[in-house]
Every structure is written in C-alpha cells, then in structure tokens.
Amino acid sequence: MENNVKKILVIEDDLLMVKILEFVLRKEGYEITIAKDGIEGLEKLQTSNPDMIITDIILPFKSGLEIISFAKENLKHIPVIVVSSMGEEEGTVMEAFNLGADDFVPKPFNPNELKIRVKRLFARNQMFENSIKSAISA
C-alpha cells in the first residue's frame, strides 16, 4: 500500500455493520483494519497505527468509551467517530464527546453521510498538521 493511503481502525462487534463499514470505506480508498471487540480494538490501536478510529460504544470486553479514553490520552491526534444506536437521551453520546470523540453517527446511518464525515475529519486534521508545520518553520 502507498504511504498516503489513510488507515481506519473499525471496532465493531456486529458482523453486518462491519461488512457495511468495510465496503463503504474501502470503496473510498481507505485501508481498513477490523477489531471485533474492545480488547482486540485496543491491541490493534497500538499495533496498526491507524489514522482514524470508528467505534461502536457497546462492545464485548471493553467499551467504546474505554477505546476513546485510551486513544485520546495516548494518541491525541487520531480522530474518533462513534457509530452507535445509543440515543443521546442516555447521556452516553455526551460522555463519548467529553472523552474526546470527534463525531457521532447514529445507526442506522446513510453511507454517504459517513463518507462525508470521514473526509471532513481527515481534512480538518490535515489543516491542523499544516498549521503546526507552518508555525514550527516560521
């Protein structure tokens, strides 16, 4: 794979949802790594060097909230999108944002909306990295 191909770690235990996410994101040219539970997600987060994380909140063994917390404490620059059927009224979505999640996409989702959100977060991160490089070289 080329170095400029963006890598996305998808942490999701619903096999149908994994297939949908994988199809939509690979079609856009992203390299996808799949983890089927929270423990595998944490392991792959540390070994696969992803450029973005897409995670569910409710996962076996470790929750998506634990994934977000670990990512933002240790790998602050990686954007995190939560894809979940959890409703805002339960406060879990707000907790995800408070831990550092960058976006939330409710299930079921429109694949085009997800593609736009992924592209937007990658563009935002690129602008941030460019501004840091400019400030350093100035």
PDB file of C-alpha atoms in Angstrom:
ATOM      1  CA  MET A   1       0.000   0.000   0.000  1.00  0.00           C
ATOM      2  CA  GLU A   2       1.093   3.570  -0.655  1.00  0.00           C
ATOM      3  CA  ASN A   3       2.100   5.698   2.296  1.00  0.00           C
ATOM      4  CA  ASN A   4      -0.618   8.280   1.576  1.00  0.00           C
ATOM      5  CA  VAL A   5      -3.441   5.746   1.938  1.00  0.00           C
ATOM      6  CA  LYS A   6      -5.329   6.587   5.115  1.00  0.00           C
ATOM      7  CA  LYS A   7      -5.807   3.724   7.578  1.00  0.00           C
ATOM      8  CA  ILE A   8      -9.024   3.379   9.546  1.00  0.00           C
ATOM      9  CA  LEU A   9      -9.473   1.059  12.519  1.00  0.00           C
ATOM     10  CA  VAL A  10     -13.091  -0.122  12.749  1.00  0.00           C
ATOM     11  CA  ILE A  11     -14.062  -1.536  16.156  1.00  0.00           C
ATOM     12  CA  GLU A  12     -17.481  -3.165  15.856  1.00  0.00           C
ATOM     13  CA  ASP A  13     -18.972  -6.469  17.014  1.00  0.00           C
ATOM     14  CA  ASP A  14     -21.963  -6.562  14.627  1.00  0.00           C
ATOM     15  CA  LEU A  15     -20.770  -8.545  11.578  1.00  0.00           C
ATOM     16  CA  LEU A  16     -23.301  -6.959   9.210  1.00  0.00           C
ATOM     17  CA  MET A  17     -22.260  -3.466  10.316  1.00  0.00           C
ATOM     18  CA  VAL A  18     -18.588  -4.431   9.860  1.00  0.00           C
ATOM     19  CA  LYS A  19     -19.290  -5.538   6.281  1.00  0.00           C
ATOM     20  CA  ILE A  20     -21.158  -2.300   5.514  1.00  0.00           C
ATOM     21  CA  LEU A  21     -18.430  -0.095   7.003  1.00  0.00           C
ATOM     22  CA  GLU A  22     -15.702  -2.090   5.291  1.00  0.00           C
ATOM     23  CA  PHE A  23     -17.430  -1.907   1.890  1.00  0.00           C
ATOM     24  CA  VAL A  24     -18.189   1.831   2.085  1.00  0.00           C
ATOM     25  CA  LEU A  25     -14.728   2.820   3.331  1.00  0.00           C
ATOM     26  CA  ARG A  26     -12.671   0.530   1.068  1.00  0.00           C
ATOM     27  CA  LYS A  27     -14.645   1.882  -1.903  1.00  0.00           C
ATOM     28  CA  GLU A  28     -13.368   5.342  -0.906  1.00  0.00           C
ATOM     29  CA  GLY A  29      -9.776   4.052  -0.978  1.00  0.00           C
ATOM     30  CA  TYR A  30      -9.122   3.669   2.747  1.00  0.00           C
ATOM     31  CA  GLU A  31      -7.171   0.778   4.253  1.00  0.00           C
ATOM     32  CA  ILE A  32      -9.402  -0.901   6.858  1.00  0.00           C
ATOM     33  CA  THR A  33      -8.417  -2.882   9.937  1.00  0.00           C
ATOM     34  CA  ILE A  34     -11.224  -4.644  11.822  1.00  0.00           C
ATOM     35  CA  ALA A  35     -11.462  -5.428  15.528  1.00  0.00           C
ATOM     36  CA  LYS A  36     -14.493  -7.377  16.775  1.00  0.00           C
ATOM     37  CA  ASP A  37     -14.305  -6.413  20.454  1.00  0.00           C
ATOM     38  CA  GLY A  38     -12.797  -3.824  22.771  1.00  0.00           C
ATOM     39  CA  ILE A  39      -9.717  -5.816  23.753  1.00  0.00           C
ATOM     40  CA  GLU A  40      -8.817  -6.557  20.135  1.00  0.00           C
ATOM     41  CA  GLY A  41      -9.541  -2.906  19.363  1.00  0.00           C
ATOM     42  CA  LEU A  42      -7.037  -1.683  21.970  1.00  0.00           C
ATOM     43  CA  GLU A  43      -4.429  -4.152  20.697  1.00  0.00           C
ATOM     44  CA  LYS A  44      -4.882  -3.105  17.056  1.00  0.00           C
ATOM     45  CA  LEU A  45      -4.935   0.548  18.047  1.00  0.00           C
ATOM     46  CA  GLN A  46      -1.418   0.115  19.391  1.00  0.00           C
ATOM     47  CA  THR A  47      -0.091  -2.071  16.546  1.00  0.00           C
ATOM     48  CA  SER A  48      -1.808  -0.915  13.334  1.00  0.00           C
ATOM     49  CA  ASN A  49      -1.005   2.815  13.575  1.00  0.00           C
ATOM     50  CA  PRO A  50      -4.414   3.998  12.292  1.00  0.00           C
ATOM     51  CA  ASP A  51      -5.171   7.486  11.024  1.00  0.00           C
ATOM     52  CA  MET A  52      -8.755   7.289  12.324  1.00  0.00           C
ATOM     53  CA  ILE A  53     -10.885   5.151  14.621  1.00  0.00           C
ATOM     54  CA  ILE A  54     -14.536   4.284  14.036  1.00  0.00           C
ATOM     55  CA  THR A  55     -16.014   2.528  17.056  1.00  0.00           C
ATOM     56  CA  ASP A  56     -19.306   1.390  18.489  1.00  0.00           C
ATOM     57  CA  ILE A  57     -19.979   2.219  22.137  1.00  0.00           C
ATOM     58  CA  ILE A  58     -21.304  -1.163  23.257  1.00  0.00           C
ATOM     59  CA  LEU A  59     -18.621  -3.782  22.640  1.00  0.00           C
ATOM     60  CA  PRO A  60     -17.638  -7.056  24.306  1.00  0.00           C
ATOM     61  CA  PHE A  61     -14.876  -6.918  26.971  1.00  0.00           C
ATOM     62  CA  LYS A  62     -14.040  -3.184  26.709  1.00  0.00           C
ATOM     63  CA  SER A  63     -16.487  -0.434  25.789  1.00  0.00           C
ATOM     64  CA  GLY A  64     -16.122   2.116  23.042  1.00  0.00           C
ATOM     65  CA  LEU A  65     -15.835   4.727  25.792  1.00  0.00           C
ATOM     66  CA  GLU A  66     -12.708   2.962  27.059  1.00  0.00           C
ATOM     67  CA  ILE A  67     -11.344   2.921  23.499  1.00  0.00           C
ATOM     68  CA  ILE A  68     -11.951   6.679  23.133  1.00  0.00           C
ATOM     69  CA  SER A  69     -10.384   7.411  26.509  1.00  0.00           C
ATOM     70  CA  PHE A  70      -7.254   5.387  25.691  1.00  0.00           C
ATOM     71  CA  ALA A  71      -6.921   6.900  22.218  1.00  0.00           C
ATOM     72  CA  LYS A  72      -7.249  10.491  23.399  1.00  0.00           C
ATOM     73  CA  GLU A  73      -4.861  10.019  26.336  1.00  0.00           C
ATOM     74  CA  ASN A  74      -2.178   8.257  24.291  1.00  0.00           C
ATOM     75  CA  LEU A  75      -2.731   9.174  20.617  1.00  0.00           C
ATOM     76  CA  LYS A  76      -4.364  12.591  20.809  1.00  0.00           C
ATOM     77  CA  HIS A  77      -4.159  13.383  17.088  1.00  0.00           C
ATOM     78  CA  ILE A  78      -6.265  10.417  15.921  1.00  0.00           C
ATOM     79  CA  PRO A  79      -9.861  11.412  15.136  1.00  0.00           C
ATOM     80  CA  VAL A  80     -12.581   9.160  16.545  1.00  0.00           C
ATOM     81  CA  ILE A  81     -16.047   8.664  15.078  1.00  0.00           C
ATOM     82  CA  VAL A  82     -18.623   6.860  17.189  1.00  0.00           C
ATOM     83  CA  VAL A  83     -21.152   4.840  15.197  1.00  0.00           C
ATOM     84  CA  SER A  84     -23.817   3.615  17.598  1.00  0.00           C
ATOM     85  CA  SER A  85     -27.502   3.027  18.155  1.00  0.00           C
ATOM     86  CA  MET A  86     -27.179   4.572  21.634  1.00  0.00           C
ATOM     87  CA  GLY A  87     -29.531   7.534  21.930  1.00  0.00           C
ATOM     88  CA  GLU A  88     -28.458  10.939  23.154  1.00  0.00           C
ATOM     89  CA  GLU A  89     -31.070  10.773  25.908  1.00  0.00           C
ATOM     90  CA  GLU A  90     -28.947   8.158  27.658  1.00  0.00           C
ATOM     91  CA  GLY A  91     -26.048  10.565  28.097  1.00  0.00           C
ATOM     92  CA  THR A  92     -23.592   8.075  26.635  1.00  0.00           C
ATOM     93  CA  VAL A  93     -23.067  10.108  23.483  1.00  0.00           C
ATOM     94  CA  MET A  94     -22.270  13.182  25.572  1.00  0.00           C
ATOM     95  CA  GLU A  95     -19.827  11.114  27.620  1.00  0.00           C
ATOM     96  CA  ALA A  96     -18.149   9.992  24.369  1.00  0.00           C
ATOM     97  CA  PHE A  97     -17.759  13.648  23.316  1.00  0.00           C
ATOM     98  CA  ASN A  98     -16.453  14.593  26.765  1.00  0.00           C
ATOM     99  CA  LEU A  99     -13.807  11.857  26.430  1.00  0.00           C
ATOM    100  CA  GLY A 100     -12.723  13.325  23.094  1.00  0.00           C
ATOM    101  CA  ALA A 101     -14.821  11.714  20.351  1.00  0.00           C
ATOM    102  CA  ASP A 102     -14.798  13.935  17.274  1.00  0.00           C
ATOM    103  CA  ASP A 103     -18.115  12.889  15.738  1.00  0.00           C
ATOM    104  CA  PHE A 104     -21.166  10.696  16.265  1.00  0.00           C
ATOM    105  CA  VAL A 105     -23.119   8.857  13.573  1.00  0.00           C
ATOM    106  CA  PRO A 106     -26.336   7.163  14.720  1.00  0.00           C
ATOM    107  CA  LYS A 107     -27.204   3.667  13.479  1.00  0.00           C
ATOM    108  CA  PRO A 108     -28.675   3.030  11.044  1.00  0.00           C
ATOM    109  CA  PHE A 109     -26.657   5.518   9.013  1.00  0.00           C
ATOM    110  CA  ASN A 110     -26.539   6.842   5.478  1.00  0.00           C
ATOM    111  CA  PRO A 111     -23.271   5.633   3.863  1.00  0.00           C
ATOM    112  CA  ASN A 112     -22.865   8.961   2.023  1.00  0.00           C
ATOM    113  CA  GLU A 113     -23.120  10.862   5.301  1.00  0.00           C
ATOM    114  CA  LEU A 114     -20.451   8.645   6.852  1.00  0.00           C
ATOM    115  CA  LYS A 115     -18.132   9.175   3.857  1.00  0.00           C
ATOM    116  CA  ILE A 116     -18.519  12.960   4.170  1.00  0.00           C
ATOM    117  CA  ARG A 117     -17.840  12.907   7.901  1.00  0.00           C
ATOM    118  CA  VAL A 118     -14.702  10.781   7.442  1.00  0.00           C
ATOM    119  CA  LYS A 119     -13.387  13.084   4.698  1.00  0.00           C
ATOM    120  CA  ARG A 120     -14.179  16.179   6.785  1.00  0.00           C
ATOM    121  CA  LEU A 121     -12.258  14.869   9.792  1.00  0.00           C
ATOM    122  CA  PHE A 122      -9.265  13.913   7.665  1.00  0.00           C
ATOM    123  CA  ALA A 123      -9.313  17.389   6.062  1.00  0.00           C
ATOM    124  CA  ARG A 124      -9.545  19.078   9.480  1.00  0.00           C
ATOM    125  CA  ASN A 125      -6.610  17.062  10.783  1.00  0.00           C
ATOM    126  CA  GLN A 126      -4.553  17.880   7.677  1.00  0.00           C
ATOM    127  CA  MET A 127      -5.215  21.612   8.142  1.00  0.00           C
ATOM    128  CA  PHE A 128      -4.202  21.340  11.799  1.00  0.00           C
ATOM    129  CA  GLU A 129      -0.974  19.478  10.921  1.00  0.00           C
ATOM    130  CA  ASN A 130      -0.154  22.042   8.219  1.00  0.00           C
ATOM    131  CA  SER A 131      -0.670  24.947  10.636  1.00  0.00           C
ATOM    132  CA  ILE A 132       1.657  23.288  13.158  1.00  0.00           C
ATOM    133  CA  LYS A 133       4.333  22.753  10.484  1.00  0.00           C
ATOM    134  CA  SER A 134       3.995  26.403   9.405  1.00  0.00           C
ATOM    135  CA  ALA A 135       4.315  27.630  12.965  1.00  0.00           C
ATOM    136  CA  ILE A 136       7.403  25.485  13.561  1.00  0.00           C
ATOM    137  CA  SER A 137       9.138  26.591  10.370  1.00  0.00           C
ATOM    138  CA  ALA A 138       8.323  30.290  10.893  1.00  0.00           C
TER     139      ALA A 138
END
